[in-house]
């Protein structure tokens, strides 16, 4: 009597969770190597926010700080430094999306992604490698920019637990923005235009509470600033690091992180399925 093995081979394209994790780590390693070998984009994501920080603090800080509630003219620059650093940290994360979009677009236009599509690699892992690599790059940039802020006089009052909460939120924001960066890079028609679409993300902290209080804006702009995602991100980081009132900002910040990550994942996965087989 012939016995038939009960082992059933998994269907093509279906990967076990352990394989997906292993593939994701492999793709992450690939993207980290690219970051080391081509440091230009990484340097720009750090230098740009540092220049903005120094410009706003030492050129505009005295005047802008004096306009903050409860601040006199003599303490304007120090007060504005404390106010603006959370916004600079978020603009640093937003700025990394342009580099991610560029590298993703390079993979799409040179046929690398199409090659991955034909290999026994989890489709989710190809995208996750870009996302995790960019999130790590963003957190490194945030740490360096924060270090510059500390060197020029930024003095947070956060407890160790509040520091951990702030770091966790920054990591979540970086993860969510990275998914959007991947999707935008896949959507771009060429490498040359890949970094254009993510520019809107770097403008949102400027149009939120990152540089001036929303109360000082015209009514229509104030409404937009209040309800766009970067304002709760900034206000939550500001509250955790400096002890300002948090209110419902942490709830909205977490909600925006989930919504942004889901949107970026769904968008990038749809484009990946459509373009990679061309």
Coordinates of C-alpha atoms in Angstrom, one line a residue:
X1 CA 0.0 0.0 0.0
X2 CA 1.5 3.3 -1.1
X3 CA 1.6 6.1 1.5
X4 CA 1.4 9.7 0.5
X5 CA 3.4 12.3 2.4
X6 CA 1.2 14.7 4.4
X7 CA 3.6 17.6 3.7
X8 CA 2.0 20.2 1.5
X9 CA 4.2 22.7 -0.2
X10 CA 3.1 26.3 0.3
X11 CA 1.5 28.0 -2.7
X12 CA 3.7 30.2 -4.8
X13 CA 4.1 33.7 -3.3
X14 CA 3.0 32.7 0.2
X15 CA 5.6 33.1 2.8
X16 CA 5.6 32.0 6.4
X17 CA 5.9 34.8 9.0
X18 CA 9.5 33.7 9.8
X19 CA 10.4 34.0 6.2
X20 CA 8.8 37.5 5.9
X21 CA 10.9 38.7 8.9
X22 CA 14.1 37.2 7.5
X23 CA 13.4 38.7 4.1
X24 CA 12.6 42.1 5.7
X25 CA 15.9 42.0 7.6
X26 CA 17.8 41.2 4.4
X27 CA 16.2 44.1 2.6
X28 CA 16.9 46.3 5.6
X29 CA 20.5 45.4 5.5
X30 CA 20.6 46.3 1.8
X31 CA 19.1 49.7 2.4
X32 CA 21.5 50.4 5.3
X33 CA 24.4 49.6 3.0
X34 CA 23.1 52.1 0.5
X35 CA 22.9 54.7 3.2
X36 CA 26.5 54.1 4.1
X37 CA 27.8 54.0 0.6
X38 CA 25.8 57.0 -0.6
X39 CA 25.8 59.4 2.4
X40 CA 24.8 62.5 0.4
X41 CA 21.1 62.2 1.1
X42 CA 21.7 61.3 4.7
X43 CA 23.9 64.3 5.3
X44 CA 21.4 66.7 3.7
X45 CA 18.6 65.4 6.0
X46 CA 20.8 66.5 8.9
X47 CA 22.4 69.7 7.6
X48 CA 19.1 71.1 6.4
X49 CA 17.3 71.1 9.7
X50 CA 20.4 72.2 11.6
X51 CA 20.6 75.3 9.3
X52 CA 17.0 76.0 9.8
X53 CA 17.4 75.7 13.6
X54 CA 20.4 78.1 13.7
X55 CA 18.7 80.5 11.3
X56 CA 15.5 80.8 13.2
X57 CA 17.1 80.9 16.7
X58 CA 20.0 83.3 16.1
X59 CA 18.5 85.5 13.3
X60 CA 14.7 85.5 14.1
X61 CA 14.6 84.1 17.6
X62 CA 14.9 87.3 19.5
X63 CA 11.9 88.9 17.8
X64 CA 9.8 85.7 17.5
X65 CA 10.5 84.6 21.0
X66 CA 9.5 88.0 22.5
X67 CA 6.1 87.5 20.9
X68 CA 5.5 84.2 22.8
X69 CA 3.0 84.4 25.7
X70 CA 4.7 85.3 29.0
X71 CA 8.1 86.1 27.5
X72 CA 9.9 89.4 27.7
X73 CA 12.3 90.8 25.2
X74 CA 15.4 89.8 27.0
X75 CA 14.5 86.1 27.2
X76 CA 13.1 85.9 23.7
X77 CA 15.9 83.9 22.0
X78 CA 16.1 81.3 24.8
X79 CA 12.3 80.9 24.9
X80 CA 12.1 80.6 21.1
X81 CA 14.8 77.9 21.1
X82 CA 12.8 75.8 23.5
X83 CA 9.6 76.4 21.5
X84 CA 11.1 75.7 18.0
X85 CA 13.1 72.5 18.7
X86 CA 10.1 70.1 18.7
X87 CA 9.1 71.5 15.3
X88 CA 12.6 71.1 13.9
X89 CA 12.7 67.5 15.1
X90 CA 9.5 66.8 13.1
X91 CA 10.7 68.6 10.0
X92 CA 13.8 66.4 10.2
X93 CA 11.7 63.3 10.0
X94 CA 9.5 64.8 7.2
X95 CA 12.7 65.6 5.3
X96 CA 13.8 62.0 5.1
X97 CA 10.8 61.1 3.0
X98 CA 12.4 62.7 0.0
X99 CA 15.5 60.5 0.2
X100 CA 13.3 57.4 0.6
X101 CA 11.2 58.4 -2.4
X102 CA 14.4 58.8 -4.5
X103 CA 15.9 55.5 -3.7
X104 CA 12.6 53.7 -4.2
X105 CA 12.1 55.4 -7.5
X106 CA 15.6 54.3 -8.5
X107 CA 14.7 50.7 -7.7
X108 CA 11.5 51.0 -9.7
X109 CA 13.0 52.6 -12.8
X110 CA 16.1 50.5 -13.1
X111 CA 14.2 47.2 -12.8
X112 CA 15.5 46.2 -9.4
X113 CA 12.0 45.9 -8.0
X114 CA 10.8 43.9 -11.0
X115 CA 13.7 41.5 -10.4
X116 CA 12.7 41.1 -6.8
X117 CA 9.2 40.4 -7.9
X118 CA 10.4 37.3 -9.8
X119 CA 12.4 36.0 -6.8
X120 CA 11.3 34.0 -3.8
X121 CA 11.2 37.2 -1.7
X122 CA 8.2 38.3 0.3
X123 CA 6.6 41.3 -1.4
X124 CA 5.9 43.0 1.9
X125 CA 9.6 42.6 2.8
X126 CA 10.7 44.6 -0.3
X127 CA 8.7 47.5 0.9
X128 CA 9.4 47.0 4.6
X129 CA 13.2 47.1 3.9
X130 CA 12.9 50.7 2.6
X131 CA 10.5 51.7 5.4
X132 CA 12.7 50.3 8.3
X133 CA 15.9 51.7 6.7
X134 CA 14.4 55.2 6.4
X135 CA 12.9 55.1 9.9
X136 CA 16.4 54.3 11.3
X137 CA 18.0 57.0 9.2
X138 CA 15.3 59.5 10.4
X139 CA 15.9 58.6 14.1
X140 CA 19.7 59.0 13.7
X141 CA 19.1 62.4 12.1
X142 CA 16.7 63.4 14.9
X143 CA 19.3 62.4 17.5
X144 CA 22.0 64.5 15.8
X145 CA 19.7 67.6 15.4
X146 CA 18.7 67.3 19.0
X147 CA 22.3 67.2 20.0
X148 CA 22.9 70.5 18.2
X149 CA 19.9 71.9 20.0
X150 CA 21.4 70.9 23.3
X151 CA 24.7 72.4 22.4
X152 CA 23.2 75.8 21.8
X153 CA 21.1 75.9 24.9
X154 CA 18.0 73.7 24.6
X155 CA 17.1 72.4 28.1
X156 CA 14.3 69.9 28.3
X157 CA 12.6 69.2 31.6
X158 CA 11.4 65.7 30.8
X159 CA 11.7 62.7 33.1
X160 CA 13.2 59.5 31.9
X161 CA 9.7 58.1 31.3
X162 CA 8.8 61.2 29.3
X163 CA 12.0 60.9 27.2
X164 CA 11.0 57.3 26.4
X165 CA 7.5 58.3 25.4
X166 CA 8.9 61.1 23.2
X167 CA 11.3 58.7 21.6
X168 CA 8.5 56.2 21.0
X169 CA 6.3 58.8 19.3
X170 CA 9.2 60.0 17.1
X171 CA 9.8 56.4 16.0
X172 CA 6.1 55.9 15.2
X173 CA 6.0 59.1 13.2
X174 CA 9.2 58.1 11.3
X175 CA 7.7 54.7 10.5
X176 CA 4.4 56.3 9.3
X177 CA 6.2 59.0 7.2
X178 CA 8.5 56.3 5.7
X179 CA 5.5 54.4 4.3
X180 CA 4.3 57.6 2.6
X181 CA 7.8 58.2 1.3
X182 CA 7.9 54.7 -0.3
X183 CA 4.5 55.2 -1.9
X184 CA 5.5 58.6 -3.3
X185 CA 8.7 57.2 -4.7
X186 CA 6.7 54.4 -6.4
X187 CA 4.2 56.9 -7.8
X188 CA 6.9 59.2 -9.3
X189 CA 7.4 58.8 -13.0
X190 CA 11.2 59.4 -12.8
X191 CA 14.0 59.6 -10.3
X192 CA 14.4 63.3 -11.1
X193 CA 10.8 64.0 -9.9
X194 CA 10.7 61.5 -7.0
X195 CA 11.7 64.0 -4.4
X196 CA 9.2 66.7 -5.4
X197 CA 6.0 65.1 -4.0
X198 CA 7.4 64.6 -0.4
X199 CA 8.2 68.3 -0.2
X200 CA 4.6 68.9 1.0
X201 CA 5.5 66.9 4.1
X202 CA 8.3 69.3 5.0
X203 CA 5.9 72.3 4.6
X204 CA 3.4 70.9 7.1
X205 CA 5.5 71.6 10.2
X206 CA 5.9 75.2 9.0
X207 CA 2.1 75.5 8.5
X208 CA 1.5 74.0 12.0
X209 CA 2.5 75.0 15.5
X210 CA 6.2 74.2 14.9
X211 CA 7.4 77.8 14.5
X212 CA 4.6 80.0 15.8
X213 CA 1.5 79.4 17.9
X214 CA -1.6 78.6 15.8
X215 CA -3.4 81.4 17.7
X216 CA -1.3 84.0 15.9
X217 CA -2.4 82.9 12.4
X218 CA -5.4 84.1 10.3
X219 CA -8.6 82.2 11.0
X220 CA -8.5 79.9 8.0
X221 CA -4.8 79.1 8.3
X222 CA -5.2 78.6 12.1
X223 CA -8.0 76.0 11.4
X224 CA -5.8 74.1 9.0
X225 CA -2.8 74.3 11.3
X226 CA -4.8 73.0 14.2
X227 CA -6.3 69.9 12.5
X228 CA -3.4 68.8 10.2
X229 CA -1.3 65.9 11.6
X230 CA 2.0 67.6 12.4
X231 CA 0.5 70.0 15.0
X232 CA -0.5 67.1 17.4
X233 CA 2.9 65.5 16.7
X234 CA 4.7 68.7 17.6
X235 CA 2.5 69.6 20.6
X236 CA 2.9 66.1 22.1
X237 CA 6.7 66.2 21.8
X238 CA 6.7 69.7 23.2
X239 CA 4.5 68.7 26.1
X240 CA 6.7 65.6 26.9
X241 CA 10.0 67.4 26.7
X242 CA 9.0 70.8 28.2
X243 CA 6.0 70.1 30.3
X244 CA 3.5 72.2 28.3
X245 CA -0.2 71.0 28.5
X246 CA -0.8 67.8 26.4
X247 CA -4.5 67.8 26.3
X248 CA -5.8 65.4 23.6
X249 CA -2.8 65.8 21.4
X250 CA -1.3 62.4 22.2
X251 CA -4.5 60.7 21.2
X252 CA -4.6 62.6 17.9
X253 CA -0.9 62.0 17.3
X254 CA -1.3 58.2 17.7
X255 CA -4.4 58.3 15.5
X256 CA -2.6 60.2 12.7
X257 CA 0.4 57.8 12.9
X258 CA -1.9 54.8 12.4
X259 CA -3.8 56.5 9.6
X260 CA -0.7 57.7 7.8
X261 CA 1.1 54.3 8.0
X262 CA -2.0 52.5 6.7
X263 CA -2.5 55.0 3.8
X264 CA 1.2 54.7 2.9
X265 CA 1.2 50.9 3.1
X266 CA -2.0 50.5 1.0
X267 CA -0.9 53.0 -1.6
X268 CA 2.6 51.5 -2.0
X269 CA 1.4 47.9 -2.0
X270 CA -1.2 48.8 -4.8
X271 CA 1.5 50.5 -6.9
X272 CA 3.9 47.6 -6.3
X273 CA 1.5 45.1 -7.5
X274 CA 0.6 47.1 -10.6
X275 CA 4.1 48.4 -11.7
X276 CA 6.4 45.6 -10.8
X277 CA 5.0 43.3 -13.4
X278 CA 5.4 45.7 -16.3

